[in-house]
Coordinates of C-alpha atoms in Angstrom, one line a residue:
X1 CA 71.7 237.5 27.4
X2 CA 74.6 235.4 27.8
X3 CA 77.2 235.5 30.5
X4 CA 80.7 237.2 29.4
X5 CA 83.3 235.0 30.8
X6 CA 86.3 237.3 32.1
X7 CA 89.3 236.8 33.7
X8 CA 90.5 238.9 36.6
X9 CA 93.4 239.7 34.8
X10 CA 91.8 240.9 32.0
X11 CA 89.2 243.3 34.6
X12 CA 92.2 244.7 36.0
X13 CA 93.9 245.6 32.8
X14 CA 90.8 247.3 31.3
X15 CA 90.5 249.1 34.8
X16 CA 94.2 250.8 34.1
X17 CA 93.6 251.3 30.4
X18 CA 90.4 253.3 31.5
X19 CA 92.5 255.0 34.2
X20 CA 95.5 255.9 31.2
X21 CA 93.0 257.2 29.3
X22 CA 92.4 260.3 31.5
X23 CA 89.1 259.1 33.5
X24 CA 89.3 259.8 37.3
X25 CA 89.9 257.2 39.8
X26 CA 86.5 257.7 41.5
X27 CA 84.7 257.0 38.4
X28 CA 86.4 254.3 36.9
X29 CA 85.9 252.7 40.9
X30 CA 82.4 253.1 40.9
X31 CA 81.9 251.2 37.6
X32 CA 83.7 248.3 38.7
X33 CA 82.3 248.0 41.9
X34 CA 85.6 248.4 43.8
X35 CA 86.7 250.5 46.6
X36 CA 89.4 253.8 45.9
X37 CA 92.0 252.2 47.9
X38 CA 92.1 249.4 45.7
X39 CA 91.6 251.0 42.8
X40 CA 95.0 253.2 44.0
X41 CA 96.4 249.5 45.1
X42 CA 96.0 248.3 41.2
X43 CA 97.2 250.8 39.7
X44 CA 100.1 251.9 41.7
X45 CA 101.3 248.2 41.4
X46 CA 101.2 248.8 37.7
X47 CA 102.8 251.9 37.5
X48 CA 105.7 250.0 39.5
X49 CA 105.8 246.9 38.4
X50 CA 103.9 246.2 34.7
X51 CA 101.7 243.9 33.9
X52 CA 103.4 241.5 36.0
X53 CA 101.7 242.8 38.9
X54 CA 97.8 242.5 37.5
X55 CA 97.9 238.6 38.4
X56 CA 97.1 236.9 41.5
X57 CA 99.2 237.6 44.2
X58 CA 99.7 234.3 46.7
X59 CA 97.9 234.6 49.7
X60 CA 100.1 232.3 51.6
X61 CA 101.9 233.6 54.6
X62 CA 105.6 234.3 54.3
X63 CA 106.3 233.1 57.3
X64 CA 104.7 231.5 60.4
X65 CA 104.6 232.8 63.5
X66 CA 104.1 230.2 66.1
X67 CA 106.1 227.3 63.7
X68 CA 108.4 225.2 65.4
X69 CA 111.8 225.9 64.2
X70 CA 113.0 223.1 62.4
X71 CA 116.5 222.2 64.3
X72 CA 114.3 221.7 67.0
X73 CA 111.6 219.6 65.0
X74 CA 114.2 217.3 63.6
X75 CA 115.5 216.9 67.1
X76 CA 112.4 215.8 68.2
X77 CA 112.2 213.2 65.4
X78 CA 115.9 211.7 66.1
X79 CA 114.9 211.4 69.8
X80 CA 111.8 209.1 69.3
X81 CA 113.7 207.0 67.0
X82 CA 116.7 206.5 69.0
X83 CA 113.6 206.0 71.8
X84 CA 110.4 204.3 70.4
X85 CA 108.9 203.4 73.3
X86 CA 109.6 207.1 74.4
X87 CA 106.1 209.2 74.3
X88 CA 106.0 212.7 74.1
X89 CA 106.1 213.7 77.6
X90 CA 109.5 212.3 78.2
X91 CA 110.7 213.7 75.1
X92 CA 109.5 217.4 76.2
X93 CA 111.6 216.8 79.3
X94 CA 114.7 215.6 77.5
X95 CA 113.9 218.6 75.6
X96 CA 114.0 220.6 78.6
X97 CA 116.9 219.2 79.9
X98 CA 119.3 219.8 76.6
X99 CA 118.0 223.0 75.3
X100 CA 117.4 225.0 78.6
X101 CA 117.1 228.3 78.0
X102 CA 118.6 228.5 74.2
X103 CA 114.9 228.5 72.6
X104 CA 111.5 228.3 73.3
X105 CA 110.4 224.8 74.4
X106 CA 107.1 223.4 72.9
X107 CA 104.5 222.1 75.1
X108 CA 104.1 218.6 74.9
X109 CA 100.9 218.6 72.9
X110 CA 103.4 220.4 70.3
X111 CA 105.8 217.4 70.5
X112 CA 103.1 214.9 70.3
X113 CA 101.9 216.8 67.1
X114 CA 105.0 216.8 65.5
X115 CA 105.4 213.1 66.1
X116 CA 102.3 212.3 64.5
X117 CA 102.6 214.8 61.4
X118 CA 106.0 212.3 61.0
X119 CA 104.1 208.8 61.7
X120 CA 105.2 208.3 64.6
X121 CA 102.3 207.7 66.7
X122 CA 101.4 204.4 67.0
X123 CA 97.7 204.3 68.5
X124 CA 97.2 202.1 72.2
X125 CA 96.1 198.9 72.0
X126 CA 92.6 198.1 73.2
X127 CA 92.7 195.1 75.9
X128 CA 90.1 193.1 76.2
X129 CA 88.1 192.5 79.4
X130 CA 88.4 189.4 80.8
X131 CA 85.1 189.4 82.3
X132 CA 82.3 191.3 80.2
X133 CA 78.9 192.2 82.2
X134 CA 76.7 190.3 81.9
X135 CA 73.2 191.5 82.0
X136 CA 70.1 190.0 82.6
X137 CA 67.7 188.8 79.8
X138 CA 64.6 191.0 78.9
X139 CA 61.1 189.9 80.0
X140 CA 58.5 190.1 77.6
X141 CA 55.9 192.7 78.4
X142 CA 51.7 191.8 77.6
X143 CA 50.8 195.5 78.5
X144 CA 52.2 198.7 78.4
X145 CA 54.0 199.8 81.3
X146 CA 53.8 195.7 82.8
X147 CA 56.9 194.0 83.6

């Protein structure tokens, strides 16, 4: 038997018709595998809105909780290019100093994140050492566990 290709659009609108057509909600729940409260969720969205409100909702957050507002983000940005050399700690404490007590400072993992997401970051140079260890050479062993 081959697979019937549905959309859920197209489950939820047969789920209301069923439910128009006088079958009970517990019923009509149990044949489509899904809980009352979303069954009432469905079709109370329906009543309200049409069949605008069968589709997909987004599941994105409407807003962020913890986000850095953005006044203070761009501030961050200005200061490290009016300051290159400038990492993140002294740009917390500049931070500090301006905004005292008007918002919530970030921690200075926050700045340094922020200065990254904007490509800021350059990464430390590796030196080189000037005098490498030098180990000595391997001998060449005739038996196990000779040296």
């Amino acid at each position: 038997m081959p697979w019937r290709e549905t959309s859920v659009m197209e489950e939820r609108l047969r789920f209301v018709a069923r439910l128009l057509e006088g079958e009970g909600m517990s019923a009509v729940c149990r044949d489509f595998g899904i809980s009352r409260k979303t069954g009432y969720k469905i079709f109370n969205r329906y009543k309200d809105e049409g069949l605008e409100a069968l589709t997909d909702r987004s599941r994105r957050p409407v807003r962020y909780a913890n986000q850095l507002p953005d006044p203070v983000e761009a501030m961050i940005v200005r200061l490290k290019k009016e300051k290159p050399h400038w990492g993140a700690r002294k740009i917390r404490e500049l931070l500090v100093r301006k905004l005292a007590g008007d918002v919530r400072l970030p921690a200075r993992s926050t700045v340094h994140a922020v200065l990254d997401r904007h490509g800021l970051v350059s990464q430390a140079r590796k030196r080189n050492r000037a005098n490498k260890a030098m180990g000595t050479t391997l001998s060449q062993a005739l038996d196990p566990n000779d040296l």
